[in-house]
Structure formats: structure tokens, C-alpha cells
Amino acid sequence: SRLHCAISFATDLKFYLEVLSNIVIVNGIQFEKGKFILLNNNDIIDIGGACFIFFENLDLITQLRNA
């Protein structure tokens, strides 16, 4: 019902999660509002008790990073 976090693809060609609400858990570590977390392939993100696995399209990311 509200925004908890946002995932962005930055100019350094990496993904970052920005915590927009009180707490988001990444790989068992709690992060508070305003924090930016570098995401890696297969990171586990817990948002309000709902768990997600972050998957990168490794073929596409490799092509972008090597361009």
C-alpha cells in the first residue's frame, strides 16, 4: 500500500536499492530509510515479510559492461 524501496540501474552499470520506508532487509541485514544498497545477483530482499531474489540478466549486463 506504500512504497518501500526502489531499484535503479546507475551510470556505473550497477543496480542499487534505495530504502524509501522504515526498514528493508537485504541478505539478512536491516537497512533504514534513506540508505542505498548495492545489489548483486541472487541477493535476497525482504520487504515487509515478502522475500524476493534479485536476478540480473547476466548476458545483457556483461554486454553493457564490456561496451
Phi, psi and omega in degrees: 000350177216167180280126179260321182199169176222141177249130182234150173257113189268171181294343175277008178064034175234159179261138178230142174255127175256127179278120183256343180243201187298302187215137170228141181250128177236120181053040176083000180253129180279136176234141183261169181310136177094351181276148173246131183238127174290126179262143176236159179306134178074013173296146178257123182247125178250114180242106179059033179091353176262123183261141179227150173251128180275119178245131172266147169280093189298324178297313181294315181298319178297317178298316180295318183288336180266357182283000000 
